[in-house]
PDB file of N, CA and C in Angstrom:
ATOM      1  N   UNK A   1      -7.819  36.530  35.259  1.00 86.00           N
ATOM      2  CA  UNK A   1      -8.760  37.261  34.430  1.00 86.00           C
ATOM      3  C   UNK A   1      -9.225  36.408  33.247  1.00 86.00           C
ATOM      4  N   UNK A   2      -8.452  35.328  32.753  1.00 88.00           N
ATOM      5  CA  UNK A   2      -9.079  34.828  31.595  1.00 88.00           C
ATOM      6  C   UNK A   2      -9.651  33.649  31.844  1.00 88.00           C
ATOM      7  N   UNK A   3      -9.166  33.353  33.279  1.00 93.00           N
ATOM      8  CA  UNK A   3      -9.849  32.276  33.491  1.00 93.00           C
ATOM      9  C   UNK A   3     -11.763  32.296  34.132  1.00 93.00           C
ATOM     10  N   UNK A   4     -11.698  34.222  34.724  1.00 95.00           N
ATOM     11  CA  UNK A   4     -12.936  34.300  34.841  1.00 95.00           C
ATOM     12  C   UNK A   4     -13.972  34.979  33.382  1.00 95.00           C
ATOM     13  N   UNK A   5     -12.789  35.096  32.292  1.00 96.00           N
ATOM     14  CA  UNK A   5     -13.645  35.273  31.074  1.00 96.00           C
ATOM     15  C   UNK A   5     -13.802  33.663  30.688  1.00 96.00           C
ATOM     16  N   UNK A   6     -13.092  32.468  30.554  1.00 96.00           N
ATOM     17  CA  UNK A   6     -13.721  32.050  29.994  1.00 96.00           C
ATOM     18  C   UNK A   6     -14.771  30.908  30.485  1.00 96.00           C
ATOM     19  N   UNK A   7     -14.989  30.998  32.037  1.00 97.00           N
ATOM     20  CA  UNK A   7     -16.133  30.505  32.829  1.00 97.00           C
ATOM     21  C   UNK A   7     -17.127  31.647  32.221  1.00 97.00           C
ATOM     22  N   UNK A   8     -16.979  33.006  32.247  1.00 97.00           N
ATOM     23  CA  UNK A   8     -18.410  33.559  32.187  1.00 97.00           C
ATOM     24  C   UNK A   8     -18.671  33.155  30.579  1.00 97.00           C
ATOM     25  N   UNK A   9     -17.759  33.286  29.161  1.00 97.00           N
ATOM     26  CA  UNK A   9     -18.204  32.363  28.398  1.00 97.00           C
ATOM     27  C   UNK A   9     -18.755  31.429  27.949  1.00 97.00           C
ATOM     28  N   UNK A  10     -18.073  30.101  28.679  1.00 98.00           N
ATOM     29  CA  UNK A  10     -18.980  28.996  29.214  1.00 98.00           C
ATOM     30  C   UNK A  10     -20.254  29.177  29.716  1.00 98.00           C
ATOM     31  N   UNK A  11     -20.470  30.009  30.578  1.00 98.00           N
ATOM     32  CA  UNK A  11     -22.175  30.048  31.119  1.00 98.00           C
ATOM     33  C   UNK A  11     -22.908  30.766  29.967  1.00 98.00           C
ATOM     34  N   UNK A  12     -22.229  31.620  29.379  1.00 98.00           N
ATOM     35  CA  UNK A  12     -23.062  32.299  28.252  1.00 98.00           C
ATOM     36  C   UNK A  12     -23.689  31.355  27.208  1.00 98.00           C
ATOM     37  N   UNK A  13     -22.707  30.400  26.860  1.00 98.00           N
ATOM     38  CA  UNK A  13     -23.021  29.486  25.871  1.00 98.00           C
ATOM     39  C   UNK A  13     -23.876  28.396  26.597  1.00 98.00           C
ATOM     40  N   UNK A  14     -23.995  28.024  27.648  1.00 98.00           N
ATOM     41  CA  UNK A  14     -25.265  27.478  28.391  1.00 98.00           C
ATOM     42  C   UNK A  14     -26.287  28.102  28.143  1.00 98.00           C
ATOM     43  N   UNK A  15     -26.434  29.537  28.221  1.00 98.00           N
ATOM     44  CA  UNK A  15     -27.964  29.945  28.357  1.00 98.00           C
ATOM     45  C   UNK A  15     -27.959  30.066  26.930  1.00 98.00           C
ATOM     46  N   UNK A  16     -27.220  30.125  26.339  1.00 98.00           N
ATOM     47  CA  UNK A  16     -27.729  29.955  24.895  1.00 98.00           C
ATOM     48  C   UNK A  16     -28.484  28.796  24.348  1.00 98.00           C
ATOM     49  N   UNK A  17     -27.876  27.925  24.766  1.00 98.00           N
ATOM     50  CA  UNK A  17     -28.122  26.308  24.530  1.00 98.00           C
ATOM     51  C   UNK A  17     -29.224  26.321  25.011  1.00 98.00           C
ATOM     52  N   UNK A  18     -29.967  26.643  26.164  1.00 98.00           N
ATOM     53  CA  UNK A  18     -30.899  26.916  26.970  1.00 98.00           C
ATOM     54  C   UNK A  18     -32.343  27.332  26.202  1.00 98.00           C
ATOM     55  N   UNK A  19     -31.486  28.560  25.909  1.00 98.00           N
ATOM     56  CA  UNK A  19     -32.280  29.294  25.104  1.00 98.00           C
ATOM     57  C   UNK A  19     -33.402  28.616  23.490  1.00 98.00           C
ATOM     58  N   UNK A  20     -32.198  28.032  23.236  1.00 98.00           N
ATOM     59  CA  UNK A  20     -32.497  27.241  22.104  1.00 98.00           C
ATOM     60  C   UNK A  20     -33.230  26.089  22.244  1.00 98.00           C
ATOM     61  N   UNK A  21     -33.051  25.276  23.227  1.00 98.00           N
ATOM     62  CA  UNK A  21     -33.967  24.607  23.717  1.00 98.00           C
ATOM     63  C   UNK A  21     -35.172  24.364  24.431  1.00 98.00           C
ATOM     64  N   UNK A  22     -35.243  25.843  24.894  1.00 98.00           N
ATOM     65  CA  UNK A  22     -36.632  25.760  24.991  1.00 98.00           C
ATOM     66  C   UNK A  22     -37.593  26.521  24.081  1.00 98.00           C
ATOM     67  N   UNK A  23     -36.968  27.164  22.893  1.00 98.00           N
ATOM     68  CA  UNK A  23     -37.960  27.729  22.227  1.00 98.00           C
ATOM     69  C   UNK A  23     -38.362  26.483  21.325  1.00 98.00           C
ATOM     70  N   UNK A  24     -37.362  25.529  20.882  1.00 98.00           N
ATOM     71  CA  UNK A  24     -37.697  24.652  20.284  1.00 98.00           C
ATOM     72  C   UNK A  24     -38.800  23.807  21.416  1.00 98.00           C
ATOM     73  N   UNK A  25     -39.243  23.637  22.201  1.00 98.00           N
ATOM     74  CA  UNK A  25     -39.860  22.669  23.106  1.00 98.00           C
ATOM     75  C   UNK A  25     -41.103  23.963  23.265  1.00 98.00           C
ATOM     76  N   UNK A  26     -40.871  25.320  23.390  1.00 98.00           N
ATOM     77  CA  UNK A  26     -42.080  25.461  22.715  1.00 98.00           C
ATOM     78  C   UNK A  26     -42.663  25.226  21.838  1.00 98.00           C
ATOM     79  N   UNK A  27     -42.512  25.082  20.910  1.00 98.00           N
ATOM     80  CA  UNK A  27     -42.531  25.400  19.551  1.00 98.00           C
ATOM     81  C   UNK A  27     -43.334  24.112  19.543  1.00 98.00           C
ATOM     82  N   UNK A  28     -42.727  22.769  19.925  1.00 98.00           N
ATOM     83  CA  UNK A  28     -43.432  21.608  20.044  1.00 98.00           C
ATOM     84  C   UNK A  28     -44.933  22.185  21.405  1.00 98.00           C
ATOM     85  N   UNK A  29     -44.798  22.408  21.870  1.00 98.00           N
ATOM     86  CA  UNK A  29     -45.573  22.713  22.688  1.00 98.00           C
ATOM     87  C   UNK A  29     -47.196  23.492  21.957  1.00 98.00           C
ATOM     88  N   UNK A  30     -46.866  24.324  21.411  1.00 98.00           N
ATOM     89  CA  UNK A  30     -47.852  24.974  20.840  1.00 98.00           C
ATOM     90  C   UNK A  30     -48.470  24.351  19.415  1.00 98.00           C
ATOM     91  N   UNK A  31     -47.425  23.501  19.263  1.00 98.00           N
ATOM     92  CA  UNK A  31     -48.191  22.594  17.755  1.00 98.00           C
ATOM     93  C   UNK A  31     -49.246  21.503  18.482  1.00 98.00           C
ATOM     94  N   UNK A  32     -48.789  21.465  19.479  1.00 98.00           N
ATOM     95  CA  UNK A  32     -49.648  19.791  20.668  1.00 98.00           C
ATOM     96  C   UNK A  32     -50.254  20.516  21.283  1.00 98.00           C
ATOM     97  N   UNK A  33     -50.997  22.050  21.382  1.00 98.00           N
ATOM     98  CA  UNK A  33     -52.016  22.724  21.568  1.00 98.00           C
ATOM     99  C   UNK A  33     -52.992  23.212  20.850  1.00 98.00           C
ATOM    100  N   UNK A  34     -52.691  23.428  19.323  1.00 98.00           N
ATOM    101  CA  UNK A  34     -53.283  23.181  18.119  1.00 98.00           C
ATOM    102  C   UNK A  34     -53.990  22.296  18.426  1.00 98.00           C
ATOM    103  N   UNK A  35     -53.258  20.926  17.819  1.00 98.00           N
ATOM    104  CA  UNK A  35     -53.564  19.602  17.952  1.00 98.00           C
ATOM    105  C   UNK A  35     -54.778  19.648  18.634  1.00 98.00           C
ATOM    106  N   UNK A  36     -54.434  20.059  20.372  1.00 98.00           N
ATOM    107  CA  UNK A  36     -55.973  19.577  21.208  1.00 98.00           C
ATOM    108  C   UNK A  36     -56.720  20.014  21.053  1.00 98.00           C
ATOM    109  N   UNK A  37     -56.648  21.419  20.311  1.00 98.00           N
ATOM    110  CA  UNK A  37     -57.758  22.615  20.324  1.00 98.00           C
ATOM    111  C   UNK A  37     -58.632  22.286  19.066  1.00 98.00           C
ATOM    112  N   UNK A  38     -57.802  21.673  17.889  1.00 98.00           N
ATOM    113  CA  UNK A  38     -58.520  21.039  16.562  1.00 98.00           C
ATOM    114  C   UNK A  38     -59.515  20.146  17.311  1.00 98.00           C
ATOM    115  N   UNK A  39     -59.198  18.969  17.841  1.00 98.00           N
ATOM    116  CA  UNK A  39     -59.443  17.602  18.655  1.00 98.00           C
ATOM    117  C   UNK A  39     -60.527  18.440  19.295  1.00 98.00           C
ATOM    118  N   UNK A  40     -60.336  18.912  20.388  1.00 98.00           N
ATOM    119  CA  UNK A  40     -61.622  19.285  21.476  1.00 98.00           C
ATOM    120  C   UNK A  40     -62.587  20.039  19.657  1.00 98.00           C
ATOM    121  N   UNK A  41     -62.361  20.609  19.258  1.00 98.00           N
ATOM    122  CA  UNK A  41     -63.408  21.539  18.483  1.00 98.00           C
ATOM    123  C   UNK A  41     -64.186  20.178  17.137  1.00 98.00           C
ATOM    124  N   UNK A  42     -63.242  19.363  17.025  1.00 98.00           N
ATOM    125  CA  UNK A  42     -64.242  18.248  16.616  1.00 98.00           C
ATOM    126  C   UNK A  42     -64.952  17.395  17.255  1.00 98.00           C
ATOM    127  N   UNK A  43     -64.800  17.412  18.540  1.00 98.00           N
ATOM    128  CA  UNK A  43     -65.543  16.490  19.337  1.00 98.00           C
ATOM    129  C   UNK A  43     -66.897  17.045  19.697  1.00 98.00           C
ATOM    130  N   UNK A  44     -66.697  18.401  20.179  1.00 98.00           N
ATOM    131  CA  UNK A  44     -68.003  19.214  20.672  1.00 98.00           C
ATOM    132  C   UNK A  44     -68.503  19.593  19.114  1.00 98.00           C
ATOM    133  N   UNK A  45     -68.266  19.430  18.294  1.00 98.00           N
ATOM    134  CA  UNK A  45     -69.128  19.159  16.603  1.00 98.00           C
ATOM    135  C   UNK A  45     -69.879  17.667  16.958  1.00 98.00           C
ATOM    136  N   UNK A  46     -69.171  16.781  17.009  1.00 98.00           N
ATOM    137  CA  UNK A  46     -69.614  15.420  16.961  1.00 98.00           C
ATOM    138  C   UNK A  46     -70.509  15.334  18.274  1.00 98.00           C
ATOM    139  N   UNK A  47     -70.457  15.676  19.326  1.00 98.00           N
ATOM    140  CA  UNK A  47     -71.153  15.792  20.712  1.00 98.00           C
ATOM    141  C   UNK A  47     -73.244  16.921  19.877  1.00 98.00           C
ATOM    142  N   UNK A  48     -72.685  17.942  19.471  1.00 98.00           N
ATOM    143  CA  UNK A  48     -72.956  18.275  19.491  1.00 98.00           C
ATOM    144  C   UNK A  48     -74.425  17.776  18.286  1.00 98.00           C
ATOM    145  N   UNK A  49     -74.189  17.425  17.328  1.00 98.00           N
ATOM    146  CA  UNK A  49     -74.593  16.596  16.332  1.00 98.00           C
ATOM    147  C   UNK A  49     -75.164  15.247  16.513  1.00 98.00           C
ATOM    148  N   UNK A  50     -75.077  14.535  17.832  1.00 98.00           N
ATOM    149  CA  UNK A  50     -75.579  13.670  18.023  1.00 98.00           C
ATOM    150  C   UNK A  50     -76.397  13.795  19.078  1.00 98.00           C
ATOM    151  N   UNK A  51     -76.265  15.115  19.995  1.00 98.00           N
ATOM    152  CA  UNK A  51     -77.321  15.465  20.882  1.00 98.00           C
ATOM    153  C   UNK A  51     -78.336  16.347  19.804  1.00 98.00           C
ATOM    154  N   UNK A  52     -78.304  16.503  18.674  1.00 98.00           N
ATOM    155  CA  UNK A  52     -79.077  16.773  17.625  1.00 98.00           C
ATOM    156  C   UNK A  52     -80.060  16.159  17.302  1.00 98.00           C
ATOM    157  N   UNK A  53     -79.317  14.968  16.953  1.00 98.00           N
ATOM    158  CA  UNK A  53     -79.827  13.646  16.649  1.00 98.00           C
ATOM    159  C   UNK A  53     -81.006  12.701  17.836  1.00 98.00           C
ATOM    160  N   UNK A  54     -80.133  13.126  18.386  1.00 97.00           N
ATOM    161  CA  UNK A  54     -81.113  12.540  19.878  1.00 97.00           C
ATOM    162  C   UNK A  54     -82.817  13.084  20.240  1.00 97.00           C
ATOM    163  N   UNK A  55     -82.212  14.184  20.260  1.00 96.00           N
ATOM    164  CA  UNK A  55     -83.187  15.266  20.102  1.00 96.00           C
ATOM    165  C   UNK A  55     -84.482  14.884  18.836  1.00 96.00           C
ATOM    166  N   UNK A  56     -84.102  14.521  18.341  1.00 95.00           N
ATOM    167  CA  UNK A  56     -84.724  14.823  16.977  1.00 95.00           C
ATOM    168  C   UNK A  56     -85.605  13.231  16.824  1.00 95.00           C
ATOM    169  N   UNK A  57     -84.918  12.280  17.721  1.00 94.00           N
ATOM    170  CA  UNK A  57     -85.280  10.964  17.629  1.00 94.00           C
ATOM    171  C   UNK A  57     -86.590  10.805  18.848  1.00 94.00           C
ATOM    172  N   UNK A  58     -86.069  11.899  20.105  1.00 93.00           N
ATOM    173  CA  UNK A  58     -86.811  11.791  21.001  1.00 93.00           C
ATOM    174  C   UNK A  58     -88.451  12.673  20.462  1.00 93.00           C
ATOM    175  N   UNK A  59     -88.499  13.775  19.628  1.00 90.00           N
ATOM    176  CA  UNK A  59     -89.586  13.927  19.545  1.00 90.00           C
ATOM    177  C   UNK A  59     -89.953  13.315  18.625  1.00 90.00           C
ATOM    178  N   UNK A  60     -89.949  12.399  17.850  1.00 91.00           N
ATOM    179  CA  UNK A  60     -90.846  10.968  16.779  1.00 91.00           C
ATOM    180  C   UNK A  60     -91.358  10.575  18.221  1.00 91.00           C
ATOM    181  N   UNK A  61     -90.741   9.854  19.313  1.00 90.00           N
ATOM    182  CA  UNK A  61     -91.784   9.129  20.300  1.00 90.00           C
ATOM    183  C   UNK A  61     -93.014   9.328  20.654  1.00 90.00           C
ATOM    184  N   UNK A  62     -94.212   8.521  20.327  1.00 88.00           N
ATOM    185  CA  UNK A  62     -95.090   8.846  20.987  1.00 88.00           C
ATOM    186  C   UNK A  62     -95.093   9.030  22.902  1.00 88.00           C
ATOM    187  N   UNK A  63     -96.197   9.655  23.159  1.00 83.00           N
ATOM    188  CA  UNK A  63     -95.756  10.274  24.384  1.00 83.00           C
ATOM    189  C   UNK A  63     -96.747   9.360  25.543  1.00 83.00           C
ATOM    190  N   UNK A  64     -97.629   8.706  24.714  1.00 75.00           N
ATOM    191  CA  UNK A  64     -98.565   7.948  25.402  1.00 75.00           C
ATOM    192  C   UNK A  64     -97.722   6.418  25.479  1.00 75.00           C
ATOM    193  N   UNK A  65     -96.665   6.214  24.815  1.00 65.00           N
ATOM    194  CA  UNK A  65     -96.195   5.035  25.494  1.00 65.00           C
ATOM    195  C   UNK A  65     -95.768   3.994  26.856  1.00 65.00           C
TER     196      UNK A  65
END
């Protein structure tokens, strides 16, 4: 009997450990989704701003060139 309490102990303190480790690896997880979501939302600014630009360069052209 104590030897099957202290195997089921042992596994308890695994999923604990478990436990703990993956909230922490979320935790990283969702900061490095931030991250991309900042990243992608400055790029389609910068994308977006230079197809502005483009735009804006293409009608100066004369059209009879």
């Amino acid at each position: 009997m104590d030897s099957e309490l202290a195997a089921l102990e042992s596994k308890i303190e695994q999923v604990i450990a478990l436990v703990h480790q993956l909230r922490a690896e979320n935790e990283v997880l969702k900061n490095q989704m931030a991250a991309a979501e900042a990243e992608r939302l400055h790029l389609r600014r910068t994308m977006t701003a230079a197809r502005e630009r483009l735009e804006a360069l293409t009608d100066r052209v004369p059209e009879d060139i």
